[in-house]
Amino acid sequence: MGASDPEVAPWAPGGAAGMAGAGAGAGARGGAPAGVEARARDPPPAHRAHPRHPRPAAQPSARRMDGGAGGPGPGDNAPTTEALFVALGAGVTALSHPLLYVKLLIQVGHEPMPPTLGTNVLGRKVLYLPSFFTYAKYIVQVDGKIGLFRGLSPRLMSNALSAVTRGSMKKVFPPDEMEQVSNKDDMKTSLKKVVKETSYEMMMQCVSRMLAHPLHVISMRCMVQFVGREAKYSGVLSSIGKIFKEEGLLGFFVGLIPHLLGDVVFLWGCNLLAHFINAYLVDDSFSQALAIRSYTKFVMGIAVSMLTYPFLLVGDLMAVNNCGLQAGLPPYSPVFKSWIHCWKYLSVQGQLFRGSSLLFRRVSSGSCFAME
């Protein structure tokens, strides 16, 4: 959820003009006097290391932004850099997949192991559900170690499609220069900067979410097949055919609305909170102001993500609800008419944050989970 794009080169227009001017000067040297020719043989100002003209030295960033047009140079590595980021993202996704897998099974209410009796910090006896590690060991016992990566392929494809979509949109709709907001800006000006930046992020996130959501639905359904030991969704292409045949085109977008709402609330909440803290609570005279501002959005992201978790839960439950799998049917879940119906049901049961904790999972009074 980075606010600023490091690929943006604020000096790109000026740098391009400098390069064009240098080319025109080079072409005019043919008919110049001898004295001028001698001076023309000197390196052009754009290539001198002059302390008062630092901008042209960063011109490779401008070429990197437009994909390296205009000849060989650092910009030629732009596709390689984008592919590297996609590959790194795929590695992180694969490593974190068991965590998401266990979390989803808990979200749908699958509790194959009974709770154990323990004590809380006050010394009271409470019932604890199995933690992530215990749950993961159970999956390994049933499906082997490879079973921890059920549904990984469509998830990798979904994340890669989302990353490529965002990168393509940045090229088609390059962001304007994003300036650092400080408390020296007046409230109206600084707020406009944040609104403009957040609107741009929201556009990219919503478009990438909509395009990648069908693969997300397939991934969710592949994973919850562990509950009923089904094999209905075995591959991406066959899953696409089954969903289209049974549910039509809308079947690929079940659960999309709560996910989009969660993304929008997260972006605006995180960016606005970080803005007000950085601009009005962190004074520029403080020696560590820059360091504090660099971590504000990260901390706010953690806080806001906890508040928007119900949107994630409802979206994932709707993706697997009434799709022919045991995890989306009673007794695990009623058949929901809409995501609002799902939200109200979870709210009444006190389960809007089910699955948000994977280590210390205490059985609450309103818990309702299915046991094998």
XYZ file of C-alpha atoms in Angstrom:
372
model
C 0.000 0.000 0.000
C 2.858 2.259 -0.671
C 1.816 5.856 -1.004
C 4.510 6.943 -3.443
C 5.926 5.227 -6.485
C 9.762 5.183 -6.529
C 9.652 4.894 -10.297
C 8.209 8.404 -10.663
C 10.808 10.918 -11.895
C 9.716 14.506 -11.040
C 12.382 15.859 -13.327
C 11.362 13.782 -16.382
C 9.928 16.717 -18.422
C 12.957 18.911 -17.751
C 15.363 16.046 -18.419
C 13.752 15.275 -21.776
C 14.033 18.899 -22.788
C 17.699 18.913 -21.772
C 18.410 15.864 -23.921
C 16.532 17.397 -26.880
C 18.510 20.625 -26.504
C 21.788 18.747 -26.433
C 20.860 16.946 -29.669
C 19.966 20.215 -31.410
C 23.270 21.782 -30.328
C 25.196 18.825 -31.692
C 23.515 19.161 -35.067
C 24.369 22.846 -35.331
C 28.098 22.401 -34.868
C 28.738 21.678 -38.579
C 28.589 25.342 -39.705
C 30.097 26.999 -36.606
C 33.382 28.971 -36.543
C 36.608 27.332 -35.417
C 36.490 28.862 -31.967
C 32.967 27.612 -31.504
C 34.002 24.178 -32.773
C 36.719 24.011 -30.152
C 34.236 24.809 -27.439
C 31.713 22.395 -28.936
C 34.177 19.530 -28.584
C 33.950 19.920 -24.812
C 31.389 17.716 -23.079
C 27.923 19.307 -23.170
C 26.658 20.818 -19.904
C 24.219 17.960 -19.455
C 27.154 15.579 -18.926
C 29.258 17.751 -16.636
C 29.307 16.990 -12.958
C 28.299 20.494 -11.915
C 26.952 20.871 -8.360
C 24.354 23.385 -9.487
C 22.895 21.123 -12.189
C 22.189 17.733 -10.556
C 18.990 16.879 -12.397
C 20.341 15.373 -15.643
C 22.330 12.842 -13.621
C 19.056 11.149 -12.663
C 17.709 10.934 -16.211
C 17.899 7.100 -16.287
C 14.865 7.119 -13.979
C 12.890 8.950 -16.642
C 13.893 6.355 -19.229
C 13.032 3.579 -16.787
C 9.568 5.025 -16.418
C 8.815 4.977 -20.141
C 10.193 1.462 -20.701
C 13.616 2.421 -22.026
C 12.504 4.150 -25.234
C 15.187 6.059 -27.068
C 18.059 3.590 -27.116
C 19.849 1.105 -24.912
C 20.372 2.002 -21.291
C 19.089 1.243 -17.792
C 15.520 1.526 -19.086
C 15.986 -1.717 -21.008
C 15.923 -3.560 -17.685
C 12.393 -2.384 -16.833
C 10.677 -5.627 -17.985
C 13.331 -7.627 -16.142
C 12.752 -5.621 -12.964
C 8.996 -6.109 -13.218
C 9.464 -9.852 -13.740
C 11.787 -9.946 -10.741
C 9.175 -8.337 -8.523
C 6.551 -10.817 -9.748
C 8.926 -13.703 -9.021
C 9.697 -12.393 -5.532
C 5.990 -11.948 -4.881
C 5.362 -15.515 -5.988
C 8.001 -16.760 -3.550
C 6.465 -14.869 -0.651
C 3.010 -16.122 -1.640
C 4.197 -19.732 -1.713
C 5.916 -19.459 1.671
C 2.889 -17.857 3.315
C 0.320 -20.148 1.676
C 0.073 -22.658 4.574
C -0.795 -19.751 6.857
C -3.595 -18.590 4.563
C -4.776 -22.170 4.075
C -5.200 -22.804 7.800
C -6.792 -19.406 8.238
C -9.409 -20.134 5.567
C -10.331 -23.490 7.111
C -10.827 -21.720 10.443
C -12.881 -19.011 8.741
C -15.343 -21.549 7.340
C -15.662 -23.089 10.816
C -13.807 -26.348 10.267
C -12.446 -27.505 13.634
C -11.343 -31.164 13.264
C -9.691 -31.273 16.690
C -11.405 -30.693 20.036
C -10.476 -27.699 22.198
C -8.100 -28.160 25.110
C -8.427 -26.835 28.636
C -5.994 -24.121 29.645
C -5.663 -21.023 31.775
C -5.588 -17.367 30.797
C -3.416 -14.582 32.229
C -5.834 -14.200 35.140
C -5.546 -17.865 36.055
C -9.050 -18.749 34.922
C -9.690 -22.007 33.105
C -10.696 -21.548 29.472
C -11.004 -23.708 26.370
C -8.462 -23.124 23.626
C -8.813 -24.226 20.023
C -5.760 -25.652 18.210
C -3.198 -23.069 17.102
C -1.853 -22.705 13.587
C 1.015 -25.122 14.210
C -1.248 -27.845 15.609
C -3.687 -27.371 12.743
C -0.878 -27.510 10.166
C 0.421 -30.759 11.679
C -3.061 -32.244 11.332
C -3.171 -31.311 7.630
C 0.218 -32.936 7.108
C -1.053 -36.117 8.789
C -4.047 -36.233 6.436
C -2.621 -34.992 3.125
C 1.140 -34.995 3.651
C 3.371 -31.949 3.420
C 2.224 -31.221 -0.122
C -1.271 -30.847 1.284
C -0.278 -27.549 2.890
C -0.086 -26.063 -0.606
C -3.551 -27.009 -1.826
C -4.940 -24.194 -3.997
C -1.560 -22.521 -4.451
C -1.515 -22.480 -8.275
C -4.599 -20.282 -8.815
C -3.462 -18.035 -5.973
C -0.076 -17.523 -7.629
C -1.819 -16.715 -10.896
C -4.160 -14.300 -9.125
C -1.335 -12.410 -7.432
C 0.749 -12.309 -10.617
C -2.211 -10.974 -12.608
C -2.816 -8.331 -9.965
C 0.833 -7.230 -10.001
C 0.985 -7.068 -13.797
C -2.283 -5.125 -13.907
C -1.000 -2.534 -11.460
C 2.269 -2.181 -13.373
C 0.459 -1.757 -16.680
C -1.889 0.843 -15.224
C 1.067 2.849 -13.935
C 2.427 2.974 -17.472
C -0.897 3.910 -19.063
C -1.910 6.310 -16.293
C 1.374 7.510 -14.759
C 0.916 9.107 -11.352
C 1.587 12.773 -10.865
C 4.458 13.924 -8.720
C 3.709 13.066 -5.087
C 5.237 15.547 -2.674
C 6.055 14.902 0.966
C 3.329 16.272 3.192
C 4.533 18.278 6.190
C 2.910 20.464 8.802
C 4.226 23.486 6.924
C 1.543 22.948 4.295
C -1.802 24.470 5.008
C -4.595 22.008 5.761
C -6.390 22.479 2.447
C -3.282 21.994 0.282
C -1.879 18.991 2.133
C -5.254 17.239 2.245
C -5.616 17.656 -1.508
C -2.306 15.871 -1.994
C -3.434 12.904 0.103
C -6.844 12.714 -1.574
C -5.235 12.744 -5.029
C -2.736 10.063 -4.079
C -5.321 7.827 -2.381
C -7.737 8.129 -5.299
C -4.995 6.923 -7.640
C -4.178 3.974 -5.366
C -7.867 3.105 -5.056
C -8.315 3.030 -8.830
C -5.385 0.642 -9.296
C -6.433 -1.596 -6.396
C -10.060 -1.888 -7.499
C -9.199 -2.712 -11.115
C -6.567 -5.285 -10.155
C -8.928 -6.824 -7.581
C -11.742 -7.217 -10.127
C -9.504 -8.830 -12.741
C -7.857 -11.245 -10.296
C -10.961 -12.143 -8.261
C -12.076 -15.113 -10.418
C -8.759 -16.845 -9.710
C -9.130 -15.958 -6.031
C -12.519 -17.695 -5.969
C -11.023 -20.815 -7.557
C -8.186 -20.833 -5.032
C -10.587 -20.534 -2.076
C -12.732 -23.414 -3.335
C -9.738 -25.639 -3.984
C -8.606 -25.150 -0.394
C -11.943 -25.734 1.360
C -12.301 -29.092 -0.415
C -10.192 -30.385 2.476
C -13.298 -30.200 4.692
C -15.408 -32.696 2.753
C -12.517 -34.470 0.979
C -13.985 -33.453 -2.394
C -12.163 -33.163 -5.707
C -14.594 -30.982 -7.630
C -12.102 -28.205 -8.301
C -8.872 -29.855 -9.399
C -7.396 -27.443 -11.931
C -7.750 -23.857 -13.082
C -9.204 -24.571 -16.518
C -11.588 -27.281 -15.331
C -12.671 -25.067 -12.422
C -13.428 -22.215 -14.800
C -15.652 -24.543 -16.824
C -17.495 -25.838 -13.755
C -18.165 -22.392 -12.314
C -19.381 -20.998 -15.630
C -21.636 -23.992 -16.229
C -23.198 -24.050 -12.749
C -23.252 -20.375 -11.756
C -22.710 -18.382 -14.918
C -20.442 -15.378 -15.245
C -21.488 -13.974 -11.870
C -20.102 -17.076 -10.185
C -16.585 -15.753 -10.755
C -17.326 -12.594 -8.780
C -19.070 -13.866 -5.653
C -17.641 -12.112 -2.628
C -16.150 -9.312 -4.720
C -18.153 -6.443 -3.195
C -17.023 -6.943 0.437
C -13.427 -7.320 -0.750
C -13.655 -4.060 -2.705
C -15.267 -2.259 0.219
C -12.556 -3.553 2.530
C -9.843 -2.345 0.151
C -11.400 1.115 -0.157
C -11.919 1.532 3.594
C -8.375 0.314 4.232
C -6.763 2.718 1.758
C -8.654 5.804 2.847
C -8.459 5.009 6.546
C -4.742 4.217 6.465
C -3.725 7.183 4.305
C -5.878 9.774 6.067
C -4.810 8.677 9.538
C -1.148 8.647 8.519
C -1.569 12.085 6.937
C -3.078 13.719 10.015
C -0.439 12.180 12.277
C 2.477 13.140 10.023
C 1.234 16.629 9.199
C -0.207 17.761 12.507
C 1.297 15.640 15.287
C 4.898 15.151 14.091
C 6.670 18.513 14.101
C 9.332 19.234 11.473
C 11.657 20.602 14.146
C 11.865 17.169 15.773
C 15.156 15.479 14.871
C 13.523 12.098 14.179
C 10.534 13.469 12.257
C 11.468 11.753 8.974
C 12.029 8.403 10.681
C 8.691 8.587 12.466
C 6.845 9.525 9.285
C 8.372 6.614 7.420
C 6.764 4.154 9.863
C 3.436 5.906 10.413
C 1.668 4.424 7.411
C 2.962 0.936 8.256
C 1.610 1.146 11.800
C -1.681 2.608 10.623
C -1.949 -0.175 8.058
C -1.800 -2.799 10.801
C -4.419 -1.001 12.876
C -6.827 -0.390 9.991
C -6.440 -3.943 8.664
C -7.771 -5.243 11.969
C -10.854 -3.047 11.614
C -11.473 -4.117 8.018
C -11.005 -7.835 8.710
C -14.783 -8.553 8.684
C -14.899 -7.519 5.018
C -12.197 -10.092 4.237
C -14.007 -12.790 6.211
C -17.380 -12.149 4.577
C -15.826 -12.031 1.100
C -14.049 -15.372 1.577
C -17.156 -17.040 3.006
C -19.280 -15.845 0.096
C -16.688 -17.200 -2.365
C -17.307 -20.768 -1.099
C -20.937 -20.502 -0.019
C -23.462 -22.778 -1.761
C -20.985 -23.912 -4.420
C -21.586 -27.633 -3.961
C -18.862 -28.111 -1.363
C -19.498 -29.246 2.191
C -17.687 -26.213 3.628
C -20.272 -23.886 2.073
C -23.344 -25.785 3.256
C -24.912 -26.562 6.647
C -23.774 -27.361 9.306
C -20.692 -25.320 8.471
C -22.608 -22.428 7.011
C -26.182 -21.537 6.086
C -26.915 -20.630 2.484
C -26.586 -16.849 2.373
C -28.766 -14.729 0.109
C -26.218 -11.926 -0.059
C -23.025 -10.737 1.597
C -25.130 -8.483 3.849
C -27.034 -11.564 5.044
C -23.682 -13.231 5.776
C -22.457 -10.165 7.680
C -25.591 -10.030 9.834
C -25.403 -13.738 10.596
C -21.786 -13.531 11.723
C -22.526 -10.416 13.750
C -25.340 -12.122 15.652
C -23.089 -15.116 16.316
C -20.242 -12.879 17.442
C -18.007 -14.328 14.735
C -17.062 -11.298 12.620
C -13.418 -11.774 13.597
C -13.290 -15.554 13.294
C -9.882 -16.625 12.057
C -8.201 -13.292 12.810
C -6.026 -14.973 15.453
C -4.069 -18.142 14.693
C -2.077 -18.613 17.886
C -4.286 -18.081 20.943
C -7.775 -19.117 19.882
C -10.076 -19.130 22.829
C -13.570 -20.636 22.569
C -16.041 -17.810 23.063
C -19.573 -18.189 24.372
C -21.017 -17.514 20.910
C -18.745 -19.873 19.039
C -20.359 -22.315 16.668
C -18.022 -24.611 14.814
C -18.370 -27.972 13.193
C -16.433 -30.905 14.567
C -15.553 -34.063 12.704
